[in-house]
CSV table of C-alpha atoms in Angstrom, one decimal:
chain,number,residue,atom,x,y,z
A,24,MET,CA,-34.0,-104.0,36.2
A,25,ALA,CA,-31.1,-106.2,37.2
A,26,THR,CA,-28.9,-103.2,38.2
A,27,PHE,CA,-31.9,-101.7,40.1
A,28,MET,CA,-32.2,-104.9,42.1
A,29,LYS,CA,-28.5,-104.9,42.7
A,30,VAL,CA,-28.6,-101.3,43.9
A,31,CYS,CA,-31.5,-102.0,46.2
A,32,THR,CA,-29.7,-105.0,47.8
A,33,VAL,CA,-26.5,-103.0,48.3
A,34,LEU,CA,-28.4,-100.1,49.9
A,35,ALA,CA,-30.2,-102.6,52.1
A,36,LYS,CA,-27.0,-104.0,53.3
A,37,HIS,CA,-25.4,-100.7,54.1
A,38,LYS,CA,-28.0,-99.4,56.5
A,39,LYS,CA,-26.0,-96.4,57.7
A,40,PRO,CA,-26.7,-93.2,55.8
A,41,LEU,CA,-24.1,-92.5,53.2
A,42,PHE,CA,-22.8,-89.4,54.9
A,43,CYS,CA,-22.1,-91.3,58.1
A,44,LEU,CA,-19.8,-93.8,56.4
A,45,ARG,CA,-16.6,-94.0,58.4
A,46,ARG,CA,-14.8,-96.6,56.3
A,47,SER,CA,-15.0,-95.8,52.6
A,48,ASN,CA,-13.5,-97.6,49.7
A,49,LEU,CA,-11.9,-94.4,48.5
A,50,SER,CA,-8.2,-93.7,49.5
A,51,THR,CA,-7.9,-91.8,52.7
A,52,THR,CA,-6.2,-88.5,52.6
A,53,SER,CA,-3.1,-88.3,54.7
A,54,VAL,CA,-0.9,-85.4,55.5
A,55,LEU,CA,2.2,-86.5,53.6
A,56,ALA,CA,4.5,-83.6,52.9
A,57,ALA,CA,2.7,-80.6,54.5
A,58,PHE,CA,4.8,-77.9,56.1
A,59,TRP,CA,3.2,-76.3,59.0
A,60,ASN,CA,3.8,-72.6,59.5
A,61,LYS,CA,4.3,-73.1,63.2
A,62,ASP,CA,7.5,-75.1,62.4
A,63,TRP,CA,8.9,-72.6,59.9
A,64,LYS,CA,7.9,-69.2,61.1
A,65,PRO,CA,10.6,-67.0,62.6
A,66,GLY,CA,11.4,-67.4,66.3
A,67,PRO,CA,12.1,-64.8,68.9
A,68,ILE,CA,14.9,-62.3,68.5
A,69,PRO,CA,18.2,-63.9,69.5
A,70,ARG,CA,19.9,-62.2,72.4
A,71,THR,CA,23.0,-64.4,73.2
A,72,PRO,CA,25.8,-65.1,70.8
A,73,GLU,CA,24.9,-68.8,70.8
A,74,GLU,CA,21.3,-68.0,69.8
A,75,ARG,CA,22.6,-65.7,67.1
A,76,ALA,CA,24.9,-68.4,65.7
A,77,ALA,CA,22.0,-70.9,65.7
A,78,ALA,CA,19.7,-68.5,64.0
A,79,ALA,CA,22.4,-67.7,61.4
A,80,LYS,CA,22.9,-71.4,60.7
A,81,LYS,CA,19.1,-71.9,60.4
A,82,TYR,CA,18.8,-69.2,57.7
A,83,GLY,CA,21.9,-70.2,55.8
A,84,LEU,CA,24.1,-67.2,56.7
A,85,ARG,CA,27.4,-66.7,58.3
A,86,PRO,CA,27.1,-65.4,61.9
A,87,GLU,CA,28.9,-62.3,60.9
A,88,ASP,CA,26.4,-61.6,58.1
A,89,TYR,CA,23.4,-62.3,60.3
A,90,ASN,CA,21.4,-59.4,61.8
A,91,ALA,CA,18.0,-59.4,63.2
A,92,LEU,CA,15.7,-56.4,63.1
A,93,ALA,CA,15.7,-54.7,66.5
A,94,ASP,CA,12.0,-53.8,66.7
A,95,GLY,CA,10.9,-57.4,66.3
A,96,ASP,CA,8.3,-57.1,63.5
A,97,ILE,CA,9.8,-60.2,61.9
A,98,GLY,CA,11.3,-62.0,64.9
A,99,ASP,CA,14.7,-63.5,64.2
A,100,TYR,CA,14.3,-63.4,60.4
A,101,PRO,CA,17.5,-61.9,59.0
A,102,ASP,CA,17.7,-58.3,58.1
A,103,LEU,CA,19.2,-58.5,54.6
A,104,PRO,CA,20.3,-55.5,52.5
A,105,LEU,CA,17.3,-54.0,50.6
A,106,VAL,CA,18.5,-54.3,47.0
A,107,ALA,CA,16.2,-54.7,44.0
A,108,ARG,CA,16.3,-58.0,42.1
A,109,SER,CA,17.3,-56.0,38.9
A,110,TRP,CA,20.7,-55.3,40.5
A,111,ARG,CA,21.6,-59.0,40.5
A,112,ASP,CA,24.2,-60.2,38.1
A,113,PRO,CA,22.3,-61.2,34.9
A,114,PHE,CA,25.1,-63.5,33.7
A,115,GLU,CA,25.6,-65.6,36.8
A,116,ASP,CA,24.7,-69.3,36.6
A,117,TYR,CA,21.7,-69.4,39.0
A,118,ASP,CA,19.8,-72.6,40.1
A,119,LEU,CA,16.6,-70.7,39.4
A,120,PRO,CA,17.5,-68.3,36.5
A,121,GLY,CA,14.0,-67.0,36.2
A,122,GLU,CA,14.2,-65.6,39.7
A,123,LYS,CA,17.9,-64.8,39.6
A,124,ARG,CA,18.2,-66.8,42.8
A,125,ASN,CA,20.1,-69.9,44.0
A,126,PHE,CA,18.5,-72.7,46.0
A,127,GLY,CA,18.6,-72.1,49.7
A,128,GLU,CA,19.5,-68.5,49.4
A,129,PRO,CA,17.7,-66.5,52.1
A,130,VAL,CA,14.8,-64.5,50.8
A,131,HIS,CA,14.4,-60.8,51.9
A,132,ALA,CA,11.4,-60.1,54.2
A,133,SER,CA,10.2,-57.6,51.6
A,134,ALA,CA,11.0,-59.7,48.6
A,135,ASP,CA,7.6,-59.3,47.1
A,136,ILE,CA,8.1,-55.6,46.6
A,137,ILE,CA,11.8,-55.5,45.5
A,138,GLY,CA,11.1,-57.8,42.5
A,139,ALA,CA,12.8,-57.4,39.2
A,140,ASP,CA,10.0,-55.2,37.6
A,141,LEU,CA,8.9,-53.7,40.9
A,142,TRP,CA,10.2,-51.1,43.3
A,143,ASP,CA,13.9,-50.3,43.3
A,144,PRO,CA,14.8,-48.6,46.6
A,145,ASN,CA,17.9,-47.0,45.2
A,146,ALA,CA,16.3,-45.8,41.9
A,147,ASP,CA,15.3,-42.3,43.1
A,148,GLY,CA,17.3,-39.4,41.7
A,149,ARG,CA,15.8,-38.0,38.5
A,150,TYR,CA,13.2,-35.9,40.3
A,151,THR,CA,13.0,-35.2,44.0
A,152,TYR,CA,9.7,-35.8,45.8
A,153,GLY,CA,9.3,-32.0,46.1
A,154,GLN,CA,9.7,-31.6,42.3
A,155,MET,CA,7.2,-34.4,41.6
A,156,LEU,CA,4.7,-32.8,44.0
A,157,LEU,CA,5.2,-29.4,42.5
A,158,TYR,CA,4.7,-30.5,38.9
A,159,CYS,CA,1.6,-32.5,39.7
A,160,ALA,CA,0.1,-29.6,41.6
A,161,LEU,CA,1.0,-27.1,38.8
A,162,THR,CA,-0.6,-29.4,36.2
A,163,PHE,CA,-3.7,-30.0,38.2
A,164,PHE,CA,-4.3,-26.4,39.3
A,165,GLY,CA,-3.3,-25.1,35.9
A,166,PHE,CA,-6.1,-27.1,34.3
A,167,LEU,CA,-8.5,-26.1,37.0
A,168,THR,CA,-7.6,-22.4,36.5
A,169,ALA,CA,-8.0,-22.6,32.8
A,170,PHE,CA,-11.4,-24.3,33.3
A,171,LEU,CA,-12.6,-21.6,35.7
A,172,VAL,CA,-11.2,-18.6,33.8
A,173,LEU,CA,-12.5,-19.7,30.4
A,174,SER,CA,-15.9,-21.2,31.4
A,175,PRO,CA,-17.7,-17.9,30.6
A,176,TYR,CA,-16.3,-18.1,27.0
A,177,GLN,CA,-18.1,-21.1,25.8
A,178,TYR,CA,-17.9,-22.2,22.3
A,179,PHE,CA,-20.5,-24.1,20.3
A,180,PRO,CA,-20.2,-25.3,16.8
A,181,PRO,CA,-22.1,-23.0,14.5
A,182,GLU,CA,-25.7,-24.3,14.1
A,183,MET,CA,-29.0,-23.1,12.9
A,184,PRO,CA,-31.8,-23.5,15.4
A,185,LYS,CA,-33.6,-26.8,15.0
A,186,GLN,CA,-36.6,-26.7,12.6
A,187,TYR,CA,-39.6,-28.7,13.7
A,188,PRO,CA,-42.4,-29.7,11.3
A,189,PHE,CA,-46.1,-28.8,11.7
A,190,ASN,CA,-45.4,-25.1,12.1
A,191,ASN,CA,-42.9,-25.7,14.9
A,192,LEU,CA,-45.2,-28.2,16.6
A,193,TYR,CA,-47.7,-25.4,17.3
A,194,LEU,CA,-50.6,-27.7,18.1
A,195,GLU,CA,-48.5,-30.2,20.0
A,196,LYS,CA,-47.3,-27.4,22.2
A,197,GLY,CA,-50.8,-26.5,23.1
A,198,GLY,CA,-51.4,-23.7,20.7
A,199,ASP,CA,-54.9,-22.4,19.7
A,200,PRO,CA,-56.0,-24.2,16.4
A,201,ALA,CA,-57.8,-21.0,15.4
A,202,ASP,CA,-54.7,-18.9,15.0
A,203,GLU,CA,-52.2,-21.4,13.8
A,204,PRO,CA,-49.3,-19.5,12.1
A,205,GLU,CA,-48.0,-20.7,8.8
A,206,ILE,CA,-44.2,-21.3,9.1
A,207,LYS,CA,-42.2,-22.2,6.0
A,208,HIS,CA,-38.7,-23.6,6.6
A,209,TYR,CA,-37.9,-24.0,2.9
A,210,THR,CA,-39.1,-23.2,-0.5
A,211,PHE,CA,-38.6,-24.9,-3.8
A,212,LYS,CA,-38.5,-21.5,-5.6
A,213,ALA,CA,-35.1,-20.6,-7.0
A,214,PRO,CA,-33.4,-17.8,-5.2
A,215,GLN,CA,-34.1,-14.4,-6.6
A,216,GLU,CA,-31.0,-12.7,-7.9
B,27,MET,CA,58.3,-52.0,38.4
B,28,SER,CA,59.9,-53.6,35.4
B,29,ASP,CA,62.6,-55.8,37.0
B,30,GLY,CA,63.7,-58.0,34.1
B,31,GLY,CA,60.5,-60.2,34.2
B,32,GLN,CA,60.5,-60.5,38.0
B,33,ARG,CA,57.1,-59.4,39.4
B,34,LEU,CA,56.6,-58.0,42.8
B,35,TRP,CA,53.2,-59.5,43.1
B,36,ASP,CA,51.2,-62.1,41.3
B,37,PRO,CA,48.1,-60.6,39.6
B,38,TRP,CA,46.4,-63.9,39.5
B,39,LYS,CA,46.5,-64.4,43.2
B,40,MET,CA,46.3,-60.9,44.7
B,41,TYR,CA,42.8,-59.4,44.9
B,42,ASP,CA,41.6,-55.9,45.6
B,43,ALA,CA,39.9,-57.1,48.8
B,44,LYS,CA,40.8,-57.0,52.4
B,45,PRO,CA,41.8,-60.4,53.9
B,46,GLU,CA,38.6,-60.5,56.1
B,47,GLU,CA,36.5,-59.9,53.0
B,48,LEU,CA,38.4,-62.6,51.1
B,49,ARG,CA,37.8,-65.0,54.0
B,50,ALA,CA,34.2,-64.1,54.2
B,51,MET,CA,33.8,-64.6,50.4
B,52,LYS,CA,35.5,-68.0,50.6
B,53,GLU,CA,33.2,-69.2,53.5
B,54,ARG,CA,30.1,-68.0,51.7
B,55,SER,CA,31.1,-69.8,48.5
B,56,LYS,CA,31.7,-73.0,50.5
B,57,MET,CA,28.2,-72.8,51.9
B,58,ARG,CA,26.8,-72.1,48.5
B,59,GLU,CA,28.7,-75.1,47.1
B,60,ALA,CA,27.0,-77.4,49.6
B,61,LEU,CA,23.6,-75.9,48.7
B,62,ARG,CA,24.4,-76.2,45.0
B,63,ALA,CA,25.3,-79.9,45.4
B,64,GLU,CA,22.0,-80.5,47.2
B,65,TRP,CA,20.1,-78.7,44.5
B,66,THR,CA,21.9,-80.6,41.7
B,67,LYS,CA,21.1,-83.9,43.4
B,68,LYS,CA,17.5,-83.1,43.9
B,69,TYR,CA,16.9,-81.4,40.5
B,70,SER,CA,18.6,-84.2,38.5
B,71,ASN,CA,16.7,-86.9,40.3
B,72,PRO,CA,14.8,-88.7,37.5
B,73,PHE,CA,12.0,-89.7,39.9
B,74,LYS,CA,11.5,-86.2,41.4
B,75,SER,CA,8.1,-85.9,39.8
B,76,SER,CA,6.8,-89.0,41.6
B,77,GLN,CA,7.7,-87.7,45.0
B,78,PRO,CA,5.0,-86.2,47.2
B,79,GLY,CA,4.5,-82.4,47.3
B,80,GLY,CA,4.7,-81.5,43.6
B,81,PHE,CA,7.7,-79.1,44.0
B,82,LEU,CA,11.2,-79.1,45.2
B,83,HIS,CA,11.0,-77.8,48.8
B,84,ASP,CA,13.3,-74.8,49.4
B,85,PRO,CA,13.6,-74.1,53.1
B,86,ALA,CA,14.4,-70.4,52.5
B,87,ILE,CA,11.2,-69.9,50.5
B,88,GLN,CA,9.3,-71.9,53.1
B,89,ARG,CA,10.6,-69.7,55.9
B,90,PHE,CA,9.6,-66.6,53.8
B,91,MET,CA,6.1,-68.0,53.3
B,92,SER,CA,5.6,-68.8,56.9
B,93,LEU,CA,6.9,-65.4,57.9
B,94,LYS,CA,4.3,-63.7,55.6
B,95,ALA,CA,1.6,-66.0,56.9
B,96,THR,CA,2.4,-65.3,60.6
B,97,GLN,CA,3.7,-61.8,60.4
B,98,ALA,CA,0.5,-60.4,61.9
B,99,GLU,CA,1.2,-62.2,65.2
B,100,HIS,CA,4.0,-59.8,65.8
B,101,PHE,CA,1.8,-56.7,65.5
B,102,LYS,CA,1.9,-54.5,68.5
B,103,GLY,CA,-0.7,-51.7,68.7
B,104,THR,CA,1.0,-48.4,69.3
B,105,PHE,CA,-0.2,-44.8,69.3
B,106,ARG,CA,1.3,-44.3,65.9
B,107,SER,CA,-0.4,-47.4,64.4
B,108,ALA,CA,-3.7,-46.3,65.9
B,109,VAL,CA,-3.3,-42.8,64.3
B,110,VAL,CA,-2.4,-44.3,61.0
B,111,ALA,CA,-5.4,-46.7,61.0
B,112,PHE,CA,-7.7,-43.8,62.0
B,113,CYS,CA,-6.4,-41.6,59.2
B,114,ILE,CA,-6.7,-44.3,56.5
B,115,PHE,CA,-10.0,-45.8,57.5
B,116,ALA,CA,-12.1,-43.7,59.9
B,117,VAL,CA,-11.4,-40.2,58.5
B,118,PRO,CA,-12.2,-40.7,54.8
B,119,VAL,CA,-15.2,-42.9,55.4
B,120,GLY,CA,-16.6,-40.6,58.0
B,121,LEU,CA,-16.1,-37.5,56.0
B,122,LEU,CA,-17.6,-39.0,52.9
B,123,THR,CA,-20.6,-40.3,54.8
B,124,TRP,CA,-21.2,-37.0,56.4
B,125,GLY,CA,-20.8,-35.1,53.2
B,126,THR,CA,-23.0,-37.4,51.2
B,127,ILE,CA,-25.8,-37.4,53.7
B,128,ARG,CA,-25.7,-33.6,54.0
B,129,ASN,CA,-25.7,-33.2,50.2
B,130,ARG,CA,-28.6,-35.7,49.8
B,131,ASP,CA,-30.7,-34.0,52.5
B,132,PHE,CA,-30.1,-30.6,50.9
B,133,LYS,CA,-31.2,-31.9,47.5
B,134,GLU,CA,-34.2,-33.7,49.0
B,135,SER,CA,-35.4,-30.5,50.8
B,136,GLN,CA,-35.0,-28.5,47.6
B,137,TYR,CA,-37.1,-31.0,45.6
B,138,ARG,CA,-39.8,-31.4,48.2
B,139,ASN,CA,-40.1,-27.6,48.6
B,140,GLY,CA,-40.5,-27.2,44.8
B,141,LYS,CA,-37.4,-25.1,44.4
B,142,VAL,CA,-36.0,-27.1,41.4
B,143,MET,CA,-37.7,-27.5,38.0
B,144,TYR,CA,-37.9,-31.1,36.9
B,145,LYS,CA,-35.9,-30.3,33.8
B,146,ASP,CA,-33.2,-28.5,35.8
B,147,ARG,CA,-32.4,-31.2,38.3
B,148,PRO,CA,-28.6,-31.5,38.6
B,149,ASP,CA,-28.8,-35.3,38.8
B,150,ARG,CA,-31.2,-35.8,36.0
B,151,PHE,CA,-28.7,-37.9,34.0
B,152,CYS,CA,-27.6,-40.1,36.9
B,153,TYR,CA,-28.6,-40.7,40.5
């Protein structure tokens, strides 16, 4: 009862509806360490040597190592060699050994596909694409041909026809009760020699 | 080559690399040393877990993330991209729709005209 009265007095004092409270006792959220994409996204392709040097410095590369893609899909993001992560030296002392990467090292634009267990652009060689296509087509059409050629020759496990009770369900199938045949599926008599 | 102990070149100092490559490697390792020092300082900070953010900010990863988030802004519609989109989206969907509707209409006309026994319906086990 006492808490009920307290609640009533508190609610009476704060006449504004709860969802309109501007000042609340909870901590206000503030944008502390947010990184906005507009500050970190790649800029336009550099044209002059000074722009190239500045872009190289931004991405942590030497100006001689820095190359931007010409068609501008990624702006001034560096065009690094497309090498799979599995080709990195496994014994080097990395800052992030799980990623085989050092802090601040530029990340390839397609890094999500050239991961350690993912695509290796230089791994082709065992079979050419033509061979792969040929073997898939042969397998698929081989099975199809076998199915079509052999489908007239169906095989069923050897079975007697199913025996139904009540004279093969003669009455249930709408037979005339007057001439109901007597069908015996078994007999307890010993077989005659 | 054996000259009484006198060597023509020092194997500990001469490398199988052109001078430009050697200079490039030295410059790269200098940049990496600076980054390594920054990483060690930040990683070994005993109060790093009380800093805002919850992770050690790597500018290279941040730039990659921002690239992936804003990559669509650089899209330019060309004839080739339109053809690709048409072949991936419009053609299969259109063909399947047309084929399905044609097949369903055929079956419906067969059923309604009494051409198929109930026990012989091809889709009696599933719709």
